[in-house]
PDB file of C-alpha atoms and ligand atoms in Angstrom:
ATOM      1  CA  MET A   1      92.264 -23.691  32.579  1.00  0.00           C
ATOM      2  CA  LEU A   2      92.793 -20.454  34.373  1.00  0.00           C
ATOM      3  CA  TYR A   3      89.777 -17.912  34.577  1.00  0.00           C
ATOM      4  CA  VAL A   4      90.989 -14.592  35.711  1.00  0.00           C
ATOM      5  CA  ALA A   5      88.270 -12.127  36.590  1.00  0.00           C
ATOM      6  CA  ASN A   6      89.679  -8.537  36.285  1.00  0.00           C
ATOM      7  CA  TRP A   7      86.968  -6.387  38.096  1.00  0.00           C
ATOM      8  CA  LYS A   8      88.683  -3.171  37.212  1.00  0.00           C
ATOM      9  CA  MET A   9      87.523  -0.449  39.171  1.00  0.00           C
ATOM     10  CA  ASN A  10      84.144  -1.730  39.481  1.00  0.00           C
ATOM     11  CA  MET A  11      81.890  -3.645  41.913  1.00  0.00           C
ATOM     12  CA  ASN A  12      80.997  -2.509  45.462  1.00  0.00           C
ATOM     13  CA  ALA A  13      81.276  -4.451  48.701  1.00  0.00           C
ATOM     14  CA  PRO A  14      77.725  -6.126  48.565  1.00  0.00           C
ATOM     15  CA  GLN A  15      78.203  -7.037  45.016  1.00  0.00           C
ATOM     16  CA  SER A  16      81.568  -8.518  45.371  1.00  0.00           C
ATOM     17  CA  THR A  17      80.220 -10.484  48.423  1.00  0.00           C
ATOM     18  CA  ALA A  18      77.165 -11.842  46.571  1.00  0.00           C
ATOM     19  CA  PHE A  19      79.619 -12.918  43.660  1.00  0.00           C
ATOM     20  CA  VAL A  20      82.103 -14.671  45.885  1.00  0.00           C
ATOM     21  CA  LEU A  21      79.094 -16.622  47.680  1.00  0.00           C
ATOM     22  CA  GLU A  22      77.908 -17.722  44.472  1.00  0.00           C
ATOM     23  CA  LEU A  23      81.389 -18.782  43.228  1.00  0.00           C
ATOM     24  CA  ASN A  24      81.633 -20.752  46.608  1.00  0.00           C
ATOM     25  CA  THR A  25      78.954 -23.013  45.564  1.00  0.00           C
ATOM     26  CA  LEU A  26      80.254 -23.727  41.875  1.00  0.00           C
ATOM     27  CA  PRO A  27      81.411 -27.326  41.701  1.00  0.00           C
ATOM     28  CA  LEU A  28      84.795 -26.988  39.953  1.00  0.00           C
ATOM     29  CA  ASP A  29      87.201 -29.547  38.577  1.00  0.00           C
ATOM     30  CA  ASN A  30      89.967 -28.896  41.183  1.00  0.00           C
ATOM     31  CA  GLU A  31      92.671 -30.430  38.947  1.00  0.00           C
ATOM     32  CA  ASN A  32      92.145 -28.480  35.840  1.00  0.00           C
ATOM     33  CA  THR A  33      90.206 -25.429  36.815  1.00  0.00           C
ATOM     34  CA  ARG A  34      91.279 -22.216  38.656  1.00  0.00           C
ATOM     35  CA  VAL A  35      89.293 -19.022  39.063  1.00  0.00           C
ATOM     36  CA  VAL A  36      91.166 -16.021  40.340  1.00  0.00           C
ATOM     37  CA  ILE A  37      89.349 -13.168  41.425  1.00  0.00           C
ATOM     38  CA  CYS A  38      91.284  -9.836  40.722  1.00  0.00           C
ATOM     39  CA  ALA A  39      89.464  -7.165  43.041  1.00  0.00           C
ATOM     40  CA  PRO A  40      89.954  -3.681  43.918  1.00  0.00           C
ATOM     41  CA  PHE A  41      92.635  -3.534  46.891  1.00  0.00           C
ATOM     42  CA  VAL A  42      89.944  -2.356  49.295  1.00  0.00           C
ATOM     43  CA  TYR A  43      87.955  -5.481  48.750  1.00  0.00           C
ATOM     44  CA  LEU A  44      90.733  -8.090  49.222  1.00  0.00           C
ATOM     45  CA  GLN A  45      90.778  -8.787  52.635  1.00  0.00           C
ATOM     46  CA  HIS A  46      87.122  -9.376  52.917  1.00  0.00           C
ATOM     47  CA  ILE A  47      87.180 -11.576  49.875  1.00  0.00           C
ATOM     48  CA  GLN A  48      89.976 -13.598  51.079  1.00  0.00           C
ATOM     49  CA  GLN A  49      87.930 -14.441  54.198  1.00  0.00           C
ATOM     50  CA  LEU A  50      84.900 -15.195  52.318  1.00  0.00           C
ATOM     51  CA  LEU A  51      86.414 -17.341  49.524  1.00  0.00           C
ATOM     52  CA  ASP A  52      86.440 -21.043  50.306  1.00  0.00           C
ATOM     53  CA  ASN A  53      85.997 -22.798  46.827  1.00  0.00           C
ATOM     54  CA  LYS A  54      89.014 -24.881  46.644  1.00  0.00           C
ATOM     55  CA  SER A  55      89.579 -24.213  42.957  1.00  0.00           C
ATOM     56  CA  SER A  56      89.832 -20.361  43.503  1.00  0.00           C
ATOM     57  CA  SER A  57      92.389 -17.840  44.472  1.00  0.00           C
ATOM     58  CA  LEU A  58      92.682 -14.325  45.198  1.00  0.00           C
ATOM     59  CA  GLY A  59      94.509 -11.748  42.846  1.00  0.00           C
ATOM     60  CA  ALA A  60      95.272  -8.057  42.964  1.00  0.00           C
ATOM     61  CA  GLN A  61      95.276  -5.657  39.913  1.00  0.00           C
ATOM     62  CA  ASN A  62      98.578  -3.960  40.472  1.00  0.00           C
ATOM     63  CA  CYS A  63     101.502  -3.559  43.006  1.00  0.00           C
ATOM     64  CA  ALA A  64     104.155  -1.039  43.571  1.00  0.00           C
ATOM     65  CA  SER A  65     107.577  -1.302  41.893  1.00  0.00           C
ATOM     66  CA  TYR A  66     109.277  -0.855  45.338  1.00  0.00           C
ATOM     67  CA  ASP A  67     109.450  -2.982  48.374  1.00  0.00           C
ATOM     68  CA  ASN A  68     108.412  -0.495  51.027  1.00  0.00           C
ATOM     69  CA  GLY A  69     109.078   3.081  52.061  1.00  0.00           C
ATOM     70  CA  ALA A  70     107.595   6.480  51.253  1.00  0.00           C
ATOM     71  CA  TYR A  71     105.435   5.858  48.398  1.00  0.00           C
ATOM     72  CA  THR A  72     102.157   7.441  49.448  1.00  0.00           C
ATOM     73  CA  GLY A  73      99.174   5.692  48.362  1.00  0.00           C
ATOM     74  CA  GLU A  74     101.045   2.652  46.701  1.00  0.00           C
ATOM     75  CA  ILE A  75     100.545  -0.997  47.722  1.00  0.00           C
ATOM     76  CA  SER A  76     103.646  -3.399  48.022  1.00  0.00           C
ATOM     77  CA  ALA A  77     103.726  -7.088  46.630  1.00  0.00           C
ATOM     78  CA  ARG A  78     104.858  -7.864  50.420  1.00  0.00           C
ATOM     79  CA  MET A  79     101.448  -6.568  51.585  1.00  0.00           C
ATOM     80  CA  LEU A  80      99.621  -8.412  48.985  1.00  0.00           C
ATOM     81  CA  ALA A  81     101.385 -11.538  50.167  1.00  0.00           C
ATOM     82  CA  GLU A  82     100.407 -10.943  53.728  1.00  0.00           C
ATOM     83  CA  LEU A  83      96.625 -11.113  52.492  1.00  0.00           C
ATOM     84  CA  ASN A  84      97.522 -14.654  50.758  1.00  0.00           C
ATOM     85  CA  CYS A  85      97.222 -13.008  47.470  1.00  0.00           C
ATOM     86  CA  ASP A  86      98.438 -15.764  44.944  1.00  0.00           C
ATOM     87  CA  TYR A  87      98.134 -13.715  41.657  1.00  0.00           C
ATOM     88  CA  CYS A  88      98.480 -10.241  40.669  1.00  0.00           C
ATOM     89  CA  ILE A  89      97.797  -8.457  37.292  1.00  0.00           C
ATOM     90  CA  ILE A  90     100.637  -6.275  36.097  1.00  0.00           C
ATOM     91  CA  GLY A  91     101.026  -4.161  32.892  1.00  0.00           C
ATOM     92  CA  HIS A  92      97.680  -3.843  31.975  1.00  0.00           C
ATOM     93  CA  SER A  93      97.289  -1.651  28.945  1.00  0.00           C
ATOM     94  CA  GLU A  94      94.713   0.665  31.054  1.00  0.00           C
ATOM     95  CA  ARG A  95      97.713   1.358  33.377  1.00  0.00           C
ATOM     96  CA  ARG A  96     100.251   1.475  30.508  1.00  0.00           C
ATOM     97  CA  THR A  97      98.223   4.269  28.776  1.00  0.00           C
ATOM     98  CA  ILE A  98      96.319   5.964  31.252  1.00  0.00           C
ATOM     99  CA  LEU A  99      98.900   5.843  34.394  1.00  0.00           C
ATOM    100  CA  LYS A 100     101.732   5.788  31.933  1.00  0.00           C
ATOM    101  CA  GLU A 101     103.486   2.932  33.244  1.00  0.00           C
ATOM    102  CA  SER A 102     106.673   2.051  31.413  1.00  0.00           C
ATOM    103  CA  ASN A 103     108.029  -1.299  30.545  1.00  0.00           C
ATOM    104  CA  SER A 104     110.758  -0.965  33.142  1.00  0.00           C
ATOM    105  CA  ASP A 105     108.083   0.029  35.977  1.00  0.00           C
ATOM    106  CA  ILE A 106     106.419  -3.163  34.896  1.00  0.00           C
ATOM    107  CA  ALA A 107     109.739  -5.205  34.899  1.00  0.00           C
ATOM    108  CA  GLN A 108     110.260  -3.974  38.630  1.00  0.00           C
ATOM    109  CA  LYS A 109     106.681  -5.084  39.560  1.00  0.00           C
ATOM    110  CA  THR A 110     107.293  -8.324  38.034  1.00  0.00           C
ATOM    111  CA  LEU A 111     110.498  -8.810  40.259  1.00  0.00           C
ATOM    112  CA  GLN A 112     108.777  -7.673  43.421  1.00  0.00           C
ATOM    113  CA  LEU A 113     105.778 -10.114  42.903  1.00  0.00           C
ATOM    114  CA  ILE A 114     108.204 -13.165  42.273  1.00  0.00           C
ATOM    115  CA  GLN A 115     110.160 -12.062  45.323  1.00  0.00           C
ATOM    116  CA  HIS A 116     106.967 -12.477  47.273  1.00  0.00           C
ATOM    117  CA  GLU A 117     105.857 -15.631  45.692  1.00  0.00           C
ATOM    118  CA  ILE A 118     102.939 -14.151  43.927  1.00  0.00           C
ATOM    119  CA  THR A 119     102.440 -15.231  40.402  1.00  0.00           C
ATOM    120  CA  PRO A 120     102.422 -12.254  37.999  1.00  0.00           C
ATOM    121  CA  ILE A 121      99.617 -12.247  35.377  1.00  0.00           C
ATOM    122  CA  LEU A 122     101.740  -9.949  32.820  1.00  0.00           C
ATOM    123  CA  CYS A 123      99.632  -8.255  30.025  1.00  0.00           C
ATOM    124  CA  VAL A 124     100.931  -7.475  26.793  1.00  0.00           C
ATOM    125  CA  GLY A 125      99.615  -6.815  23.621  1.00  0.00           C
ATOM    126  CA  GLU A 126      99.630  -4.115  20.481  1.00  0.00           C
ATOM    127  CA  THR A 127      97.243  -1.167  19.570  1.00  0.00           C
ATOM    128  CA  ALA A 128      94.890  -1.305  16.627  1.00  0.00           C
ATOM    129  CA  GLN A 129      97.537   0.912  14.552  1.00  0.00           C
ATOM    130  CA  GLU A 130     100.301  -1.405  15.546  1.00  0.00           C
ATOM    131  CA  PHE A 131      98.225  -4.455  14.520  1.00  0.00           C
ATOM    132  CA  SER A 132      97.350  -2.877  11.011  1.00  0.00           C
ATOM    133  CA  ALA A 133     101.253  -2.292  10.643  1.00  0.00           C
ATOM    134  CA  GLN A 134     101.943  -6.101  11.371  1.00  0.00           C
ATOM    135  CA  GLN A 135     104.152  -4.855  14.381  1.00  0.00           C
ATOM    136  CA  THR A 136     102.441  -7.248  16.937  1.00  0.00           C
ATOM    137  CA  PHE A 137     105.656  -9.323  17.524  1.00  0.00           C
ATOM    138  CA  GLN A 138     108.030  -6.189  17.642  1.00  0.00           C
ATOM    139  CA  VAL A 139     105.677  -4.673  20.372  1.00  0.00           C
ATOM    140  CA  LEU A 140     105.639  -7.831  22.515  1.00  0.00           C
ATOM    141  CA  GLU A 141     109.318  -8.270  22.185  1.00  0.00           C
ATOM    142  CA  ASP A 142     109.680  -4.524  23.112  1.00  0.00           C
ATOM    143  CA  GLN A 143     107.348  -5.291  26.138  1.00  0.00           C
ATOM    144  CA  LEU A 144     108.832  -8.484  27.400  1.00  0.00           C
ATOM    145  CA  ALA A 145     112.742  -7.873  26.774  1.00  0.00           C
ATOM    146  CA  PRO A 146     113.220  -5.492  29.822  1.00  0.00           C
ATOM    147  CA  ILE A 147     111.177  -8.272  31.937  1.00  0.00           C
ATOM    148  CA  ALA A 148     113.404 -10.876  30.673  1.00  0.00           C
ATOM    149  CA  GLU A 149     116.523  -8.908  31.567  1.00  0.00           C
ATOM    150  CA  ALA A 150     115.256  -8.055  35.031  1.00  0.00           C
ATOM    151  CA  LEU A 151     114.498 -11.525  35.885  1.00  0.00           C
ATOM    152  CA  GLU A 152     117.821 -12.834  34.580  1.00  0.00           C
ATOM    153  CA  PRO A 153     119.433 -12.986  37.899  1.00  0.00           C
ATOM    154  CA  ILE A 154     116.732 -15.217  39.424  1.00  0.00           C
ATOM    155  CA  GLU A 155     117.745 -18.831  38.936  1.00  0.00           C
ATOM    156  CA  SER A 156     114.318 -20.316  39.216  1.00  0.00           C
ATOM    157  CA  ILE A 157     110.594 -18.998  38.577  1.00  0.00           C
ATOM    158  CA  PHE A 158     107.881 -21.214  39.739  1.00  0.00           C
ATOM    159  CA  GLU A 159     105.205 -19.739  37.835  1.00  0.00           C
ATOM    160  CA  LEU A 160     104.494 -16.944  35.220  1.00  0.00           C
ATOM    161  CA  CYS A 161     101.393 -16.064  33.362  1.00  0.00           C
ATOM    162  CA  ILE A 162     101.459 -13.756  30.294  1.00  0.00           C
ATOM    163  CA  ALA A 163      98.117 -12.750  29.109  1.00  0.00           C
ATOM    164  CA  TYR A 164      97.992 -11.632  25.447  1.00  0.00           C
ATOM    165  CA  GLU A 165      95.425  -8.852  25.416  1.00  0.00           C
ATOM    166  CA  PRO A 166      95.324  -6.907  21.989  1.00  0.00           C
ATOM    167  CA  VAL A 167      94.388  -3.324  23.168  1.00  0.00           C
ATOM    168  CA  TRP A 168      91.928  -3.116  20.185  1.00  0.00           C
ATOM    169  CA  SER A 169      90.062  -5.960  21.541  1.00  0.00           C
ATOM    170  CA  ILE A 170      89.604  -4.857  25.234  1.00  0.00           C
ATOM    171  CA  GLY A 171      86.017  -4.073  25.994  1.00  0.00           C
ATOM    172  CA  THR A 172      85.117  -3.615  22.101  1.00  0.00           C
ATOM    173  CA  GLY A 173      83.694  -7.007  21.192  1.00  0.00           C
ATOM    174  CA  SER A 174      86.271  -7.351  18.381  1.00  0.00           C
ATOM    175  CA  ILE A 175      88.414 -10.609  18.753  1.00  0.00           C
ATOM    176  CA  PRO A 176      91.351 -11.601  16.709  1.00  0.00           C
ATOM    177  CA  SER A 177      90.921 -14.872  14.757  1.00  0.00           C
ATOM    178  CA  ASN A 178      91.915 -17.969  16.508  1.00  0.00           C
ATOM    179  CA  GLN A 179      94.792 -18.679  14.174  1.00  0.00           C
ATOM    180  CA  TYR A 180      95.959 -15.278  14.852  1.00  0.00           C
ATOM    181  CA  ILE A 181      96.086 -15.747  18.766  1.00  0.00           C
ATOM    182  CA  GLU A 182      97.360 -19.216  18.019  1.00  0.00           C
ATOM    183  CA  SER A 183     100.415 -17.598  16.178  1.00  0.00           C
ATOM    184  CA  VAL A 184     100.896 -15.146  18.896  1.00  0.00           C
ATOM    185  CA  LEU A 185     100.961 -17.705  21.833  1.00  0.00           C
ATOM    186  CA  GLN A 186     103.331 -19.990  19.885  1.00  0.00           C
ATOM    187  CA  TRP A 187     105.675 -16.958  19.426  1.00  0.00           C
ATOM    188  CA  LEU A 188     105.276 -16.130  23.251  1.00  0.00           C
ATOM    189  CA  LYS A 189     106.076 -19.672  24.088  1.00  0.00           C
ATOM    190  CA  ASN A 190     109.220 -19.632  21.941  1.00  0.00           C
ATOM    191  CA  TYR A 191     110.244 -16.340  23.476  1.00  0.00           C
ATOM    192  CA  CYS A 192     109.768 -17.455  26.999  1.00  0.00           C
ATOM    193  CA  ALA A 193     111.608 -20.801  26.394  1.00  0.00           C
ATOM    194  CA  HIS A 194     114.509 -18.819  24.892  1.00  0.00           C
ATOM    195  CA  SER A 195     114.685 -15.621  26.839  1.00  0.00           C
ATOM    196  CA  MET A 196     113.154 -16.821  30.459  1.00  0.00           C
ATOM    197  CA  PRO A 197     114.300 -20.455  30.631  1.00  0.00           C
ATOM    198  CA  GLN A 198     114.177 -20.084  34.408  1.00  0.00           C
ATOM    199  CA  VAL A 199     110.399 -20.041  34.255  1.00  0.00           C
ATOM    200  CA  GLU A 200     109.092 -23.454  35.276  1.00  0.00           C
ATOM    201  CA  ASN A 201     105.385 -23.143  34.521  1.00  0.00           C
ATOM    202  CA  LEU A 202     104.269 -20.772  31.874  1.00  0.00           C
ATOM    203  CA  TYR A 203     100.394 -20.186  31.452  1.00  0.00           C
ATOM    204  CA  LEU A 204      99.598 -18.215  28.300  1.00  0.00           C
ATOM    205  CA  LEU A 205      96.130 -16.380  28.674  1.00  0.00           C
ATOM    206  CA  TYR A 206      94.147 -14.586  26.213  1.00  0.00           C
ATOM    207  CA  GLY A 207      92.077 -11.557  27.275  1.00  0.00           C
ATOM    208  CA  GLY A 208      89.902  -9.004  25.220  1.00  0.00           C
ATOM    209  CA  SER A 209      86.050  -9.304  24.751  1.00  0.00           C
ATOM    210  CA  VAL A 210      85.885 -12.888  26.240  1.00  0.00           C
ATOM    211  CA  ASP A 211      82.128 -13.738  26.674  1.00  0.00           C
ATOM    212  CA  PRO A 212      80.142 -17.101  27.162  1.00  0.00           C
ATOM    213  CA  ILE A 213      79.312 -17.109  23.331  1.00  0.00           C
ATOM    214  CA  LYS A 214      82.971 -16.788  22.153  1.00  0.00           C
ATOM    215  CA  ALA A 215      84.710 -18.719  24.895  1.00  0.00           C
ATOM    216  CA  PRO A 216      83.895 -22.070  23.678  1.00  0.00           C
ATOM    217  CA  GLU A 217      85.686 -21.585  20.391  1.00  0.00           C
ATOM    218  CA  LEU A 218      88.613 -19.649  21.980  1.00  0.00           C
ATOM    219  CA  LYS A 219      89.106 -22.746  24.098  1.00  0.00           C
ATOM    220  CA  LEU A 220      90.115 -24.589  21.227  1.00  0.00           C
ATOM    221  CA  ILE A 221      93.307 -22.678  20.506  1.00  0.00           C
ATOM    222  CA  PRO A 222      96.353 -24.684  21.004  1.00  0.00           C
ATOM    223  CA  ASN A 223      98.769 -23.706  23.940  1.00  0.00           C
ATOM    224  CA  LEU A 224      96.025 -21.455  25.465  1.00  0.00           C
ATOM    225  CA  SER A 225      95.851 -21.978  29.380  1.00  0.00           C
ATOM    226  CA  GLY A 226      93.039 -19.592  30.241  1.00  0.00           C
ATOM    227  CA  PHE A 227      91.277 -16.095  29.853  1.00  0.00           C
ATOM    228  CA  LEU A 228      91.655 -12.495  31.434  1.00  0.00           C
ATOM    229  CA  ILE A 229      88.155 -11.667  31.406  1.00  0.00           C
ATOM    230  CA  GLY A 230      87.131  -7.846  32.056  1.00  0.00           C
ATOM    231  CA  GLY A 231      83.326  -6.975  31.369  1.00  0.00           C
ATOM    232  CA  ALA A 232      82.030 -10.562  31.558  1.00  0.00           C
ATOM    233  CA  SER A 233      83.441 -11.038  34.948  1.00  0.00           C
ATOM    234  CA  LEU A 234      81.337  -8.467  36.546  1.00  0.00           C
ATOM    235  CA  ASP A 235      78.113 -10.758  35.889  1.00  0.00           C
ATOM    236  CA  PHE A 236      78.421 -13.991  37.974  1.00  0.00           C
ATOM    237  CA  LYS A 237      76.212 -15.809  35.490  1.00  0.00           C
ATOM    238  CA  LYS A 238      78.290 -14.589  32.492  1.00  0.00           C
ATOM    239  CA  PHE A 239      81.389 -15.590  34.185  1.00  0.00           C
ATOM    240  CA  LYS A 240      80.141 -18.941  35.275  1.00  0.00           C
ATOM    241  CA  ASN A 241      79.098 -19.708  31.725  1.00  0.00           C
ATOM    242  CA  ILE A 242      82.470 -19.095  30.522  1.00  0.00           C
ATOM    243  CA  VAL A 243      84.126 -21.176  33.237  1.00  0.00           C
ATOM    244  CA  VAL A 244      81.985 -24.313  32.546  1.00  0.00           C
ATOM    245  CA  CYS A 245      81.370 -24.139  28.853  1.00  0.00           C
TER     246      CYS A 245
HETATM  247  P1  PGA B 301      87.217  -7.159  28.613  1.00  0.00           P
HETATM  248  O1  PGA B 301      88.438  -6.799  29.469  1.00  0.00           O
HETATM  249  O2  PGA B 301      87.027  -8.518  28.760  1.00  0.00           O
HETATM  250  O3  PGA B 301      86.201  -6.243  29.128  1.00  0.00           O
HETATM  251  O4  PGA B 301      87.609  -6.894  26.954  1.00  0.00           O
HETATM  252  C1  PGA B 301      89.669  -7.447  29.461  1.00  0.00           C
HETATM  253  C2  PGA B 301      90.717  -6.900  30.304  1.00  0.00           C
HETATM  254  O5  PGA B 301      90.945  -5.731  30.151  1.00  0.00           O
HETATM  255  O6  PGA B 301      91.560  -7.391  30.959  1.00  0.00           O
END
């Protein structure tokens, strides 16, 4: 299982240091468990130097759609690769809504990450309104089709993570039923087999209000490879209890 901590724009330098030092002491099953710390850009280098648990990796929360050039304030996938970032979240609903990222921006970012051998953690998911209108699969298809098209010329993609994050579940405490998540993961698996056959290793994650109480039941969902964890990843104890439950 993959446990991705999405710190968002939280934590400060001492808090992130304390978290990583505790994580370093956690005995994890190297074969079956991987923890990814997706920290704000400014902390990445420090965390990279500190992180020495063999089951953990460094991740970013975004990257630029461009390779390099006059894009003030942007951080490229190339720069993240230089810091040994193995993963990068892209297309999070907060970036889609607050920063108006489009599906084609996200497709370009996916491409940049793959070109620099960083595993994309691509977030997809429907709003509450779309959920009520039973449009989830249509929304997922609209979000994924531009990515599949952008990736078409690439012959082989080693690894792709897709995080199903219903927007209405992020930070709200509401979680869809296990059956519902299972049906979405099955749909994603079929979609990728058909539209992104060059992906060698596909990991399907769930994200949205994952906490230590709900995690054990969520772990029973077939085809689930891990979690994208927001709020509960800010507190080491809570995060640890999700990983070890
Ligand atoms: P949450 O956030 O766990 O606080 O719901 C998840 C996310 O936004 O990735």
